[in-house]
Amino acid sequence: MTTYKYEDKELFANEMDEVENVSYRDTMIKFHASSTAPVFKAYLDKDKKCRLPYNDDIVYRVALIIAENTYENFTKCSFDSCFESLFKKDLSKKEQIRLLKGAQLTETQLFSLFNFAEECGYKFSHYKWRGDPKSVKEEKLPSFMHLKDDGL
């Protein structure tokens, strides 16, 4: 977790660790909870009206409950059945391309699709690549990014 401070405001950013062959559900819930718990804690620390006792463990448990509920809500999002066919049918690459032509997913639908893939027996992996992209133009790069002191 990294905190960026600008004047009297703070921005919290979290970067997912690399994972391989893990449960998508467990990984996303843990990532969401570990991303939001510091924000909740910072809010409580600044809110002088909160009279209930709390510590890091309590805040994390609440963040975990919220993350589980958020996950369950996201998985209810439907997506085009053409994506389901990728997991349920043995299709050639040509058939896959034809099936997906013009298909689109929102972020929430993609989340739900990853969950569906796990239900079909697939595992989740997330990797990071560091290097200079060869075919990306500078004007298409994000307008905000953070480099650590070591340049990564």
PDB file of C-alpha atoms in Angstrom:
ATOM      1  CA  MET A   1       0.000   0.000   0.000  1.00  0.00           C
ATOM      2  CA  THR A   2       1.330   3.400  -0.937  1.00  0.00           C
ATOM      3  CA  THR A   3      -0.003   6.712   0.321  1.00  0.00           C
ATOM      4  CA  TYR A   4       0.474   9.843  -1.742  1.00  0.00           C
ATOM      5  CA  LYS A   5      -0.039  13.154   0.033  1.00  0.00           C
ATOM      6  CA  TYR A   6      -0.835  16.431  -1.661  1.00  0.00           C
ATOM      7  CA  GLU A   7      -1.575  19.431   0.515  1.00  0.00           C
ATOM      8  CA  ASP A   8      -4.328  18.194   2.870  1.00  0.00           C
ATOM      9  CA  LYS A   9      -5.461  15.232   0.730  1.00  0.00           C
ATOM     10  CA  GLU A  10      -4.269  11.639   0.575  1.00  0.00           C
ATOM     11  CA  LEU A  11      -4.416   9.087  -2.235  1.00  0.00           C
ATOM     12  CA  PHE A  12      -4.102   5.416  -1.344  1.00  0.00           C
ATOM     13  CA  ALA A  13      -2.891   3.047  -4.053  1.00  0.00           C
ATOM     14  CA  ASN A  14      -2.493  -0.690  -3.881  1.00  0.00           C
ATOM     15  CA  GLU A  15      -0.775  -2.953  -6.365  1.00  0.00           C
ATOM     16  CA  MET A  16      -1.741  -6.593  -6.627  1.00  0.00           C
ATOM     17  CA  ASP A  17       1.050  -9.081  -6.027  1.00  0.00           C
ATOM     18  CA  GLU A  18       1.874 -11.664  -8.631  1.00  0.00           C
ATOM     19  CA  VAL A  19      -0.095 -14.865  -8.091  1.00  0.00           C
ATOM     20  CA  GLU A  20      -0.279 -18.142  -9.951  1.00  0.00           C
ATOM     21  CA  ASN A  21      -2.974 -20.829 -10.017  1.00  0.00           C
ATOM     22  CA  VAL A  22      -4.984 -19.455  -7.108  1.00  0.00           C
ATOM     23  CA  SER A  23      -8.647 -18.969  -6.328  1.00  0.00           C
ATOM     24  CA  TYR A  24      -9.923 -15.824  -8.040  1.00  0.00           C
ATOM     25  CA  ARG A  25     -12.541 -15.340  -5.344  1.00  0.00           C
ATOM     26  CA  ASP A  26     -10.112 -15.593  -2.414  1.00  0.00           C
ATOM     27  CA  THR A  27      -7.498 -13.431  -4.151  1.00  0.00           C
ATOM     28  CA  MET A  28      -9.933 -10.636  -5.028  1.00  0.00           C
ATOM     29  CA  ILE A  29     -11.539 -10.565  -1.588  1.00  0.00           C
ATOM     30  CA  LYS A  30      -8.147 -10.445   0.134  1.00  0.00           C
ATOM     31  CA  PHE A  31      -6.879  -7.763  -2.259  1.00  0.00           C
ATOM     32  CA  HIS A  32     -10.012  -5.645  -1.849  1.00  0.00           C
ATOM     33  CA  ALA A  33      -9.925  -5.919   1.947  1.00  0.00           C
ATOM     34  CA  SER A  34      -6.210  -5.107   2.158  1.00  0.00           C
ATOM     35  CA  SER A  35      -6.769  -2.132  -0.181  1.00  0.00           C
ATOM     36  CA  THR A  36      -9.685  -0.626   1.723  1.00  0.00           C
ATOM     37  CA  ALA A  37      -8.699  -1.333   5.338  1.00  0.00           C
ATOM     38  CA  PRO A  38      -5.997   1.395   5.446  1.00  0.00           C
ATOM     39  CA  VAL A  39      -8.469   3.887   3.964  1.00  0.00           C
ATOM     40  CA  PHE A  40     -11.071   3.006   6.600  1.00  0.00           C
ATOM     41  CA  LYS A  41      -8.435   3.232   9.333  1.00  0.00           C
ATOM     42  CA  ALA A  42      -7.234   6.647   8.105  1.00  0.00           C
ATOM     43  CA  TYR A  43     -10.823   7.875   8.055  1.00  0.00           C
ATOM     44  CA  LEU A  44     -11.479   6.626  11.598  1.00  0.00           C
ATOM     45  CA  ASP A  45      -8.212   8.130  12.848  1.00  0.00           C
ATOM     46  CA  LYS A  46      -9.276  11.535  11.508  1.00  0.00           C
ATOM     47  CA  ASP A  47     -12.914  11.270  12.566  1.00  0.00           C
ATOM     48  CA  LYS A  48     -12.990  12.592  16.104  1.00  0.00           C
ATOM     49  CA  LYS A  49     -16.689  11.653  16.444  1.00  0.00           C
ATOM     50  CA  CYS A  50     -16.050   7.893  16.457  1.00  0.00           C
ATOM     51  CA  ARG A  51     -16.371   6.726  20.066  1.00  0.00           C
ATOM     52  CA  LEU A  52     -16.177   2.995  19.404  1.00  0.00           C
ATOM     53  CA  PRO A  53     -12.868   1.292  20.137  1.00  0.00           C
ATOM     54  CA  TYR A  54     -11.087  -0.104  17.089  1.00  0.00           C
ATOM     55  CA  ASN A  55      -7.713  -1.465  16.067  1.00  0.00           C
ATOM     56  CA  ASP A  56      -6.130  -2.732  12.845  1.00  0.00           C
ATOM     57  CA  ASP A  57      -7.590  -6.219  13.289  1.00  0.00           C
ATOM     58  CA  ILE A  58     -11.156  -4.954  13.731  1.00  0.00           C
ATOM     59  CA  VAL A  59     -10.842  -2.603  10.771  1.00  0.00           C
ATOM     60  CA  TYR A  60      -9.466  -5.421   8.578  1.00  0.00           C
ATOM     61  CA  ARG A  61     -12.303  -7.778   9.598  1.00  0.00           C
ATOM     62  CA  VAL A  62     -14.866  -5.127   8.644  1.00  0.00           C
ATOM     63  CA  ALA A  63     -13.037  -4.528   5.345  1.00  0.00           C
ATOM     64  CA  LEU A  64     -13.117  -8.288   4.725  1.00  0.00           C
ATOM     65  CA  ILE A  65     -16.891  -8.429   5.264  1.00  0.00           C
ATOM     66  CA  ILE A  66     -17.390  -5.500   2.891  1.00  0.00           C
ATOM     67  CA  ALA A  67     -15.083  -7.135   0.322  1.00  0.00           C
ATOM     68  CA  GLU A  68     -17.023 -10.418   0.510  1.00  0.00           C
ATOM     69  CA  ASN A  69     -20.338  -8.600   0.012  1.00  0.00           C
ATOM     70  CA  THR A  70     -18.907  -6.557  -2.860  1.00  0.00           C
ATOM     71  CA  TYR A  71     -17.587  -9.725  -4.498  1.00  0.00           C
ATOM     72  CA  GLU A  72     -20.957 -11.440  -4.250  1.00  0.00           C
ATOM     73  CA  ASN A  73     -22.693  -8.401  -5.776  1.00  0.00           C
ATOM     74  CA  PHE A  74     -20.236  -8.261  -8.680  1.00  0.00           C
ATOM     75  CA  THR A  75     -20.697 -11.937  -9.488  1.00  0.00           C
ATOM     76  CA  LYS A  76     -24.405 -11.351 -10.064  1.00  0.00           C
ATOM     77  CA  CYS A  77     -23.610  -9.269 -13.149  1.00  0.00           C
ATOM     78  CA  SER A  78     -24.554 -11.091 -16.342  1.00  0.00           C
ATOM     79  CA  PHE A  79     -22.460 -11.209 -19.495  1.00  0.00           C
ATOM     80  CA  ASP A  80     -23.026 -12.388 -23.058  1.00  0.00           C
ATOM     81  CA  SER A  81     -23.434 -16.154 -23.386  1.00  0.00           C
ATOM     82  CA  CYS A  82     -20.748 -16.221 -26.074  1.00  0.00           C
ATOM     83  CA  PHE A  83     -18.189 -15.942 -23.258  1.00  0.00           C
ATOM     84  CA  GLU A  84     -19.712 -18.936 -21.463  1.00  0.00           C
ATOM     85  CA  SER A  85     -19.244 -20.967 -24.629  1.00  0.00           C
ATOM     86  CA  LEU A  86     -15.482 -20.488 -24.367  1.00  0.00           C
ATOM     87  CA  PHE A  87     -15.484 -22.468 -21.136  1.00  0.00           C
ATOM     88  CA  LYS A  88     -18.158 -25.034 -21.930  1.00  0.00           C
ATOM     89  CA  LYS A  89     -17.361 -26.002 -25.526  1.00  0.00           C
ATOM     90  CA  ASP A  90     -14.231 -27.248 -27.261  1.00  0.00           C
ATOM     91  CA  LEU A  91     -13.872 -24.586 -29.954  1.00  0.00           C
ATOM     92  CA  SER A  92     -11.185 -24.037 -32.541  1.00  0.00           C
ATOM     93  CA  LYS A  93      -9.383 -20.691 -32.572  1.00  0.00           C
ATOM     94  CA  LYS A  94     -11.349 -19.739 -35.705  1.00  0.00           C
ATOM     95  CA  GLU A  95     -14.648 -20.550 -33.965  1.00  0.00           C
ATOM     96  CA  GLN A  96     -13.591 -18.547 -30.905  1.00  0.00           C
ATOM     97  CA  ILE A  97     -12.758 -15.502 -33.044  1.00  0.00           C
ATOM     98  CA  ARG A  98     -16.085 -15.758 -34.903  1.00  0.00           C
ATOM     99  CA  LEU A  99     -17.996 -16.187 -31.639  1.00  0.00           C
ATOM    100  CA  LEU A 100     -16.379 -13.173 -29.964  1.00  0.00           C
ATOM    101  CA  LYS A 101     -16.482 -10.799 -32.940  1.00  0.00           C
ATOM    102  CA  GLY A 102     -17.901  -7.505 -31.695  1.00  0.00           C
ATOM    103  CA  ALA A 103     -18.346  -8.795 -28.126  1.00  0.00           C
ATOM    104  CA  GLN A 104     -17.611  -6.394 -25.288  1.00  0.00           C
ATOM    105  CA  LEU A 105     -17.332  -6.569 -21.515  1.00  0.00           C
ATOM    106  CA  THR A 106     -17.592  -3.905 -18.853  1.00  0.00           C
ATOM    107  CA  GLU A 107     -15.223  -4.095 -15.884  1.00  0.00           C
ATOM    108  CA  THR A 108     -17.986  -5.616 -13.752  1.00  0.00           C
ATOM    109  CA  GLN A 109     -18.825  -8.175 -16.429  1.00  0.00           C
ATOM    110  CA  LEU A 110     -15.140  -9.106 -16.692  1.00  0.00           C
ATOM    111  CA  PHE A 111     -15.069  -9.603 -12.926  1.00  0.00           C
ATOM    112  CA  SER A 112     -18.115 -11.858 -13.195  1.00  0.00           C
ATOM    113  CA  LEU A 113     -16.529 -13.735 -16.110  1.00  0.00           C
ATOM    114  CA  PHE A 114     -13.410 -14.488 -14.041  1.00  0.00           C
ATOM    115  CA  ASN A 115     -15.683 -15.838 -11.309  1.00  0.00           C
ATOM    116  CA  PHE A 116     -17.529 -17.975 -13.866  1.00  0.00           C
ATOM    117  CA  ALA A 117     -14.187 -19.342 -15.107  1.00  0.00           C
ATOM    118  CA  GLU A 118     -13.313 -20.361 -11.556  1.00  0.00           C
ATOM    119  CA  GLU A 119     -16.663 -22.125 -11.232  1.00  0.00           C
ATOM    120  CA  CYS A 120     -15.718 -24.044 -14.400  1.00  0.00           C
ATOM    121  CA  GLY A 121     -12.511 -25.217 -12.730  1.00  0.00           C
ATOM    122  CA  TYR A 122     -10.012 -22.608 -13.922  1.00  0.00           C
ATOM    123  CA  LYS A 123      -7.484 -20.975 -11.604  1.00  0.00           C
ATOM    124  CA  PHE A 124      -6.419 -17.326 -11.567  1.00  0.00           C
ATOM    125  CA  SER A 125      -2.908 -16.004 -12.274  1.00  0.00           C
ATOM    126  CA  HIS A 126      -1.688 -12.410 -12.296  1.00  0.00           C
ATOM    127  CA  TYR A 127       1.757 -11.418 -13.513  1.00  0.00           C
ATOM    128  CA  LYS A 128       3.582  -8.126 -13.885  1.00  0.00           C
ATOM    129  CA  TRP A 129       5.803  -7.206 -16.772  1.00  0.00           C
ATOM    130  CA  ARG A 130       8.414  -4.534 -16.516  1.00  0.00           C
ATOM    131  CA  GLY A 131      10.063  -3.110 -19.584  1.00  0.00           C
ATOM    132  CA  ASP A 132       9.615  -0.676 -22.395  1.00  0.00           C
ATOM    133  CA  PRO A 133       6.681  -1.424 -24.678  1.00  0.00           C
ATOM    134  CA  LYS A 134       7.811  -1.412 -28.295  1.00  0.00           C
ATOM    135  CA  SER A 135       4.552  -0.564 -30.020  1.00  0.00           C
ATOM    136  CA  VAL A 136       2.979   1.953 -27.627  1.00  0.00           C
ATOM    137  CA  LYS A 137       3.044   5.639 -28.414  1.00  0.00           C
ATOM    138  CA  GLU A 138       3.878   7.969 -25.549  1.00  0.00           C
ATOM    139  CA  GLU A 139       0.628   9.958 -25.937  1.00  0.00           C
ATOM    140  CA  LYS A 140      -1.368   6.765 -25.297  1.00  0.00           C
ATOM    141  CA  LEU A 141       0.296   6.048 -21.960  1.00  0.00           C
ATOM    142  CA  PRO A 142      -1.549   6.825 -18.701  1.00  0.00           C
ATOM    143  CA  SER A 143      -1.414  10.377 -17.428  1.00  0.00           C
ATOM    144  CA  PHE A 144      -0.736   9.222 -13.847  1.00  0.00           C
ATOM    145  CA  MET A 145       1.740   6.659 -12.673  1.00  0.00           C
ATOM    146  CA  HIS A 146       4.146   6.218  -9.785  1.00  0.00           C
ATOM    147  CA  LEU A 147       7.753   5.122  -9.972  1.00  0.00           C
ATOM    148  CA  LYS A 148       9.346   3.826  -6.822  1.00  0.00           C
ATOM    149  CA  ASP A 149      12.758   5.121  -5.758  1.00  0.00           C
ATOM    150  CA  ASP A 150      14.409   2.094  -7.358  1.00  0.00           C
ATOM    151  CA  GLY A 151      12.855   3.024 -10.734  1.00  0.00           C
ATOM    152  CA  LEU A 152      10.292   0.224 -10.790  1.00  0.00           C
TER     153      LEU A 152
END
